XYZ file of C-alpha atoms in Angstrom:
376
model
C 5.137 14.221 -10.534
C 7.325 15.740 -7.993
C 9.418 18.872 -9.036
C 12.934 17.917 -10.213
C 15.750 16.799 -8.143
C 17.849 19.913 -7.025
C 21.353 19.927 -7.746
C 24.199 19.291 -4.898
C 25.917 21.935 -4.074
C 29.139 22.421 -5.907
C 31.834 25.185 -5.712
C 30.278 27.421 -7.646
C 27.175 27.604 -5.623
C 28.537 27.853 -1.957
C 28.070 30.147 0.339
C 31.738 32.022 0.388
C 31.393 31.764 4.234
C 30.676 28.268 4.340
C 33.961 27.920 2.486
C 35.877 30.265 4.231
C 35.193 28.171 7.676
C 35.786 24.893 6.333
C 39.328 25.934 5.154
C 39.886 26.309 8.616
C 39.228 22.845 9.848
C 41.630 21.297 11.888
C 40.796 17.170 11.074
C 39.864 14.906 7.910
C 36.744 15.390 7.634
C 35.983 12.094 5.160
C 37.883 10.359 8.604
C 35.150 11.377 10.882
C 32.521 10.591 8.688
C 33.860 6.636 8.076
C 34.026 7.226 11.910
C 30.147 8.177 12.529
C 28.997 5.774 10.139
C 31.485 2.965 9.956
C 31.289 0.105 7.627
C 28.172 0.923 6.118
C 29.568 4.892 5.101
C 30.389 3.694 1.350
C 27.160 1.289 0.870
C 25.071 4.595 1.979
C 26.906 6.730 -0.623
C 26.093 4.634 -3.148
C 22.526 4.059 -2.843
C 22.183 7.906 -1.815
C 23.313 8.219 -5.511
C 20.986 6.017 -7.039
C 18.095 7.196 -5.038
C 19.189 11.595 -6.349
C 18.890 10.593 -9.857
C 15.409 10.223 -9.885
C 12.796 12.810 -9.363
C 10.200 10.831 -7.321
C 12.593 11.547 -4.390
C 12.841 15.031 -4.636
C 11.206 17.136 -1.287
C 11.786 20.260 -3.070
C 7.564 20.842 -2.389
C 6.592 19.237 0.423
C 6.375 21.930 2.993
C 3.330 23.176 0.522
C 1.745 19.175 0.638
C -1.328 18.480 2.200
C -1.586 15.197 4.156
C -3.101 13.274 1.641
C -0.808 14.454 -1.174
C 2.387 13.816 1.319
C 0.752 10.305 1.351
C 0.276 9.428 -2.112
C 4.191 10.982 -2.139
C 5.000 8.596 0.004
C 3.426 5.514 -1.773
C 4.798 6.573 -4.895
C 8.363 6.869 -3.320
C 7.773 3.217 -1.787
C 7.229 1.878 -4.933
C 10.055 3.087 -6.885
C 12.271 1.851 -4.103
C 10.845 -1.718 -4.483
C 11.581 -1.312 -8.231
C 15.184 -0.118 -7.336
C 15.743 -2.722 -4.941
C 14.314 -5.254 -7.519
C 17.107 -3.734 -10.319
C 20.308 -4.110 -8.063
C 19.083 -6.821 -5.404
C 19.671 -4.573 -2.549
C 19.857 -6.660 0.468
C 17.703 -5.809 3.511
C 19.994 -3.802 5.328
C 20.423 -1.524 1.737
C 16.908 -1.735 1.645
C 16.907 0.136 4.955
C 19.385 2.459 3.882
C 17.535 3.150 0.849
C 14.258 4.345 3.167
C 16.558 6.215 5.205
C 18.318 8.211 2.465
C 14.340 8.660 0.647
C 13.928 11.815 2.769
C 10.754 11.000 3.786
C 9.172 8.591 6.107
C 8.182 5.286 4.416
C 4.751 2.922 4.796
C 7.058 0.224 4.337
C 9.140 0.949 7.245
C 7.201 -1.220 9.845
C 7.069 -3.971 6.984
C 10.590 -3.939 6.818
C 11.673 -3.421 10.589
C 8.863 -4.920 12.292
C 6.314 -7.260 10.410
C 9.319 -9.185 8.660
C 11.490 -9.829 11.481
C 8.053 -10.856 13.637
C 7.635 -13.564 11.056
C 11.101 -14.884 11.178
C 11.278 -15.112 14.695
C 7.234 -16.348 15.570
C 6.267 -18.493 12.544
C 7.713 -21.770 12.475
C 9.744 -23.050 9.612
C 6.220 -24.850 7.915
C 4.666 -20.967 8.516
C 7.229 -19.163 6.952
C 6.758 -21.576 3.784
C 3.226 -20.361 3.362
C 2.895 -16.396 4.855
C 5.977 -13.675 3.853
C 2.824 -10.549 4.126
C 1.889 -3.765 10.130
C 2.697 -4.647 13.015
C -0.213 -4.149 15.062
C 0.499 -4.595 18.866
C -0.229 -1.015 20.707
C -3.674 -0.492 22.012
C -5.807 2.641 22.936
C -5.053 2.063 26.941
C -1.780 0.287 26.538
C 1.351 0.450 24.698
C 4.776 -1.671 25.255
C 3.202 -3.176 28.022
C 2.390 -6.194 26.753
C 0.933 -7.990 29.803
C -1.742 -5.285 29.927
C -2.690 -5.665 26.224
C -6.857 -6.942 26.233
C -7.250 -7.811 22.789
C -8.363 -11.599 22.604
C -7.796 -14.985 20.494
C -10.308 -17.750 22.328
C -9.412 -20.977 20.613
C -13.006 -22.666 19.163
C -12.073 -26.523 19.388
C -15.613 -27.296 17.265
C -14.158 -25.622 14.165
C -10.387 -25.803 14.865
C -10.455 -21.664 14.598
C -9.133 -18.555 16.380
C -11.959 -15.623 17.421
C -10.137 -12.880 17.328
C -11.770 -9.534 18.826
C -11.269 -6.425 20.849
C -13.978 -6.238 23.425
C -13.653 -2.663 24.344
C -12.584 0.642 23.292
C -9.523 0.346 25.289
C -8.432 -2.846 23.649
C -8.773 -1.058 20.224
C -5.046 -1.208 17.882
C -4.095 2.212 18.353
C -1.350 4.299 16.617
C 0.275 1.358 14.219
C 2.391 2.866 11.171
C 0.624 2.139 7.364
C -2.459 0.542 9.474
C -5.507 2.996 8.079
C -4.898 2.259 4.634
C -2.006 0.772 3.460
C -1.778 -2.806 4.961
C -3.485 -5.691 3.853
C -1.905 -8.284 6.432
C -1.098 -7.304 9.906
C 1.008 -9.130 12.894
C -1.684 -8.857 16.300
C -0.822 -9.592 19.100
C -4.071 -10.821 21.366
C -4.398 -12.598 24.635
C -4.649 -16.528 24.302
C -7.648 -18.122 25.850
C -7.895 -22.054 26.191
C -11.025 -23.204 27.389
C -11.590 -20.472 29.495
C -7.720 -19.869 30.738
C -5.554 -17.112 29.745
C -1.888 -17.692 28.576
C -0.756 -14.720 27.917
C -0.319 -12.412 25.056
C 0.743 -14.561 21.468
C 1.175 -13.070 18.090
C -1.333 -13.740 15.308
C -1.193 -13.289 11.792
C -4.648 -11.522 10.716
C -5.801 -10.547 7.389
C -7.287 -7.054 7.568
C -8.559 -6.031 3.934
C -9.576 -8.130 0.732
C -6.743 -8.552 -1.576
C -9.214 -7.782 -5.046
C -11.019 -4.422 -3.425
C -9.094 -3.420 -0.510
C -11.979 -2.879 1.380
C -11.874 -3.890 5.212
C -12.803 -7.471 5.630
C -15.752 -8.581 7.579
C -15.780 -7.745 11.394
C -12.678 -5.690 10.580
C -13.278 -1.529 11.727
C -10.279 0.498 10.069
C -9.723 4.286 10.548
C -7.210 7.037 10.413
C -5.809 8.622 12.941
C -5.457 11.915 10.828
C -3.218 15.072 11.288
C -0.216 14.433 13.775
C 2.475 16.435 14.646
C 4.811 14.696 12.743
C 4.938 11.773 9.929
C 1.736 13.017 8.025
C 2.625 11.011 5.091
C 2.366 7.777 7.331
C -1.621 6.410 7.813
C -1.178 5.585 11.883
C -4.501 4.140 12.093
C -6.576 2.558 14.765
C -8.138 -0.965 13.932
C -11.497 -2.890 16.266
C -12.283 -6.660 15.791
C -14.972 -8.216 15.582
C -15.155 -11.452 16.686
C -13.265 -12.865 13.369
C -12.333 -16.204 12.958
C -8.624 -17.149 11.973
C -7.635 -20.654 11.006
C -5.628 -21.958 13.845
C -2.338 -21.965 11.533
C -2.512 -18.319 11.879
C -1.119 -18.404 15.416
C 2.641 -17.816 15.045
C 3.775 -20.794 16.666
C 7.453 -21.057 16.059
C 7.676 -21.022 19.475
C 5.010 -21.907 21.247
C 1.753 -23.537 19.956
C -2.000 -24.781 20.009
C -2.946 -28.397 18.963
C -5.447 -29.605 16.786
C -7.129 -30.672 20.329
C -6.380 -27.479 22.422
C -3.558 -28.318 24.217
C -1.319 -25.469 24.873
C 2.321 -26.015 24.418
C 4.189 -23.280 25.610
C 7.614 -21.436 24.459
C 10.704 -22.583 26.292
C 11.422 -18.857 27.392
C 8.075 -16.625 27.539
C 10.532 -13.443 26.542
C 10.645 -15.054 22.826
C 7.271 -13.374 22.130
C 9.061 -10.309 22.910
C 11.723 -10.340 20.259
C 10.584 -7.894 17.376
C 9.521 -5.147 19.870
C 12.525 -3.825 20.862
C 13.495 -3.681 17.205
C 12.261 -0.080 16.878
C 13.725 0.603 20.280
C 17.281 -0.102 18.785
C 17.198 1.890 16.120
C 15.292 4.893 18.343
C 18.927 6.311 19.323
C 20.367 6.319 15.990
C 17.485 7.984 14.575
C 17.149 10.420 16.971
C 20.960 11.193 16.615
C 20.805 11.475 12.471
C 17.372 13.664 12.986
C 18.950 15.823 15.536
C 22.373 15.930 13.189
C 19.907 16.692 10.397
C 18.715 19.879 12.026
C 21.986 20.993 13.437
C 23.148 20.922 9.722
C 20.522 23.674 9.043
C 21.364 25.259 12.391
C 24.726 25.733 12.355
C 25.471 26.365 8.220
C 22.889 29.677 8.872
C 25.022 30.302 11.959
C 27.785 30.328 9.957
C 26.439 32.894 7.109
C 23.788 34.974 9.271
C 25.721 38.609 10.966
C 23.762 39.930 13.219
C 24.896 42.868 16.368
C 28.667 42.882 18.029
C 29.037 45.969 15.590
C 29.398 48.271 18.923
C 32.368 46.255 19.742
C 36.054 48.005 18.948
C 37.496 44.997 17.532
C 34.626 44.256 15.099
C 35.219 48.371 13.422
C 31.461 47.993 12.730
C 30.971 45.177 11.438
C 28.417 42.866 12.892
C 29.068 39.331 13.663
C 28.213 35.710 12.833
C 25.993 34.899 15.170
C 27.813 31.147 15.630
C 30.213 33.867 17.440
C 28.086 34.564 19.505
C 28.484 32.334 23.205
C 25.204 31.374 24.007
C 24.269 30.463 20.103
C 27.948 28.446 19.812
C 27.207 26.677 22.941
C 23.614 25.338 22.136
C 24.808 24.204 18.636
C 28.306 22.345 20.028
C 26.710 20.622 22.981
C 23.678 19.123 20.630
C 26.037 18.079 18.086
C 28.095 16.387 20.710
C 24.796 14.823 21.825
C 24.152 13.685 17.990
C 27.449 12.012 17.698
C 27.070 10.245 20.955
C 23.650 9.220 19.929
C 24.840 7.904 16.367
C 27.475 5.983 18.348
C 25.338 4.588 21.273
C 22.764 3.847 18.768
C 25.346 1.515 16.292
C 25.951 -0.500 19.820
C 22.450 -0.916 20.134
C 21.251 -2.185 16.743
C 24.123 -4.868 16.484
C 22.808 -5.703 19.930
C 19.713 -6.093 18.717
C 20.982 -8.110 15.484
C 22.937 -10.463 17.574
C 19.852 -10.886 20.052
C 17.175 -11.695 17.100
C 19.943 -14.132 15.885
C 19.773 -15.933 19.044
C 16.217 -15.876 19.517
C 15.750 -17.592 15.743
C 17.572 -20.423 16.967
C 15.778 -20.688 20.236
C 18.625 -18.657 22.883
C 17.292 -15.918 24.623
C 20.186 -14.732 26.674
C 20.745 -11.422 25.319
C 17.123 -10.429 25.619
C 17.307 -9.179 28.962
C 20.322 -6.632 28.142
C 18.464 -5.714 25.296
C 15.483 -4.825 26.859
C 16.961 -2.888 29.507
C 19.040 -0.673 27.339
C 16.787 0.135 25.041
């Protein structure tokens, strides 16, 4: 059990400095937060509160984690949040919030952002009846490039099956988010060959582990990618196929699709299959703006309290100075947070871009992809 949850700061426990400077600021400050965070600034409030009452969330000791500990953290956080989200039917945009506000990357995140939405916009409406279940497109040699990806599905017309397999170590899943041990289920994406011909990358759905043991299925080679320089409580993973057999219902064919006697019908835009991966692109600016705001908070609040030299100076009578007074330190702080706000904003354009774009694509329009693509 995680230490307890710290208490916010109130009155009597700020820094007399911090106070001091924001007495002196010149503009509403709850104005410019509604501003960087819009409609959604009250819905995050409230599930930030929900989410500090209860010690699973607490970071107080996770610089002293190890990797497998931050882990197990992180499972334990995920599952709390399903409870949560169970208790006062958060929606899936709170539910997003909710990871968000957790402090801590979440091995639900791809679930959420990446494996759902792939099933809502690839399965057809008889799919989607049957499978709700990472998203495991990236390989070894190739990444967002999808027309380079060599993982295959051969269609076997004798037993109305997929093969699925990765013929070489290049073609190996490489990097995927909750892939070395979380995931049971995983959306692949694999070349489609037809007697012989390939069509093109398709997505697949692919069972990776048995649901009793949770041991990899047959043919299926899982493995962990280990320390990274960054989200060590996520199991990035790598995953090889061996020639496994899917039923041929497990090609998501909401757009596109295989028949019982191997005839390929294909999607009326090819860019459909692209929908869900610009989904993380979207939401790559805002991110980046709230991490970079979440270090300049840090940054500039020790600027703020920390003196250091200027006590040579006649107008400072020996005292030394913040070092926020300082020009170079002021500048490098003000022109990132500038950047942060201008990420935050870019990035809200981008996801309801996104949103309108996987709207479209659901019912068959793909004229936003292009835009989408591009900008992100």
């Amino acid at each position: 059990m995680p230490p307890p949850v710290p208490p916010l700061a109130n009155a009597s426990n700020v820094n007399p400095s911090l106070s001091a400077e924001r007495a002196l600021v010149s503009f509403n400050v709850e104005s410019l937060t509604q501003f960087l965070h819009g409609p959604l600034h009250e819905k995050q409030r409230r599930i930030r509160a929900e989410i500090e009452q209860d010690p699973v969330f607490s970071n107080a000791d996770r610089p002293f984690l190890s990797r497998e500990r931050m882990y197990v953290r992180s499972l334990e956080k995920a599952a709390k949040l399903v409870e949560m989200r169970r208790k006062s039917q958060w929606s899936e945009e709170d539910m997003m919030i909710a990871m968000m506000m957790s402090g801590d990357s979440s091995p639900q995140f791809l679930h959420e952002a990446l494996f759902i939405p792939t099933l809502k916009t690839q399965l057809s409406d008889e799919q989607q009846k049957i499978w709700l279940p990472s998203y495991v497109q990236t390989e070894l040699a190739h990444g967002s490039n999808l027309r380079k990806l060599e993982t295959t599905a051969t269609f076997i017309p004798e037993t109305d099956e997929f093969e699925i397999n990765t013929p070489t170590i290049n073609s190996m899943k490489w990097w995927p988010g909750a892939l070395a041990q979380t995931s049971t289920h995983c959306a692949i994406y694999a070349r489609l060959i037809l007697h012989g011909k390939d069509f093109g990358v398709h997505p697949f759905l692919l069972q990776i582990r048995e649901l009793g043991t949770h041991n990899p299925m047959p043919g299926i080679e899982l493995g962990n990618l280990g320390s990274k320089i960054g989200f060590n409580n996520i199991d990035n993973g790598f995953l090889r196929v061996h020639k496994v057999r899917i039923p041929r219902d497990q090609m998501m064919m909401r757009n596109s699709r295989v028949t019982r006697e191997g005839h390929y019908e294909p999607a009326k835009n090819a860019k459909m299959n692209y929908a869900t991966m610009v989904a993380i692109r979207a939401n790559i600016v805002k991110n980046a703006g709230l991490a970079l705001g979440h270090t300049l908070t840090v940054a500039i609040r020790y600027s703020l309290i920390r003196v250091q030299g200027g006590d040579n100076l006649p107008s400072q009578k020996g005292q030394e100075v913040k070092i926020i007074d300082h020009g170079m330190q002021r500048y490098r702080l003000t022109t990132s947070l500038a950047l942060s706000y201008a990420m935050l904003m870019t990035g809200r354009v981008m996801i309801e871009l996104h949103r309108r774009n996987l709207k479209n694509v659901i019912q068959g329009e793909v004229g936003l992809m292009a835009e989408v693509h591009a900008t992100s």
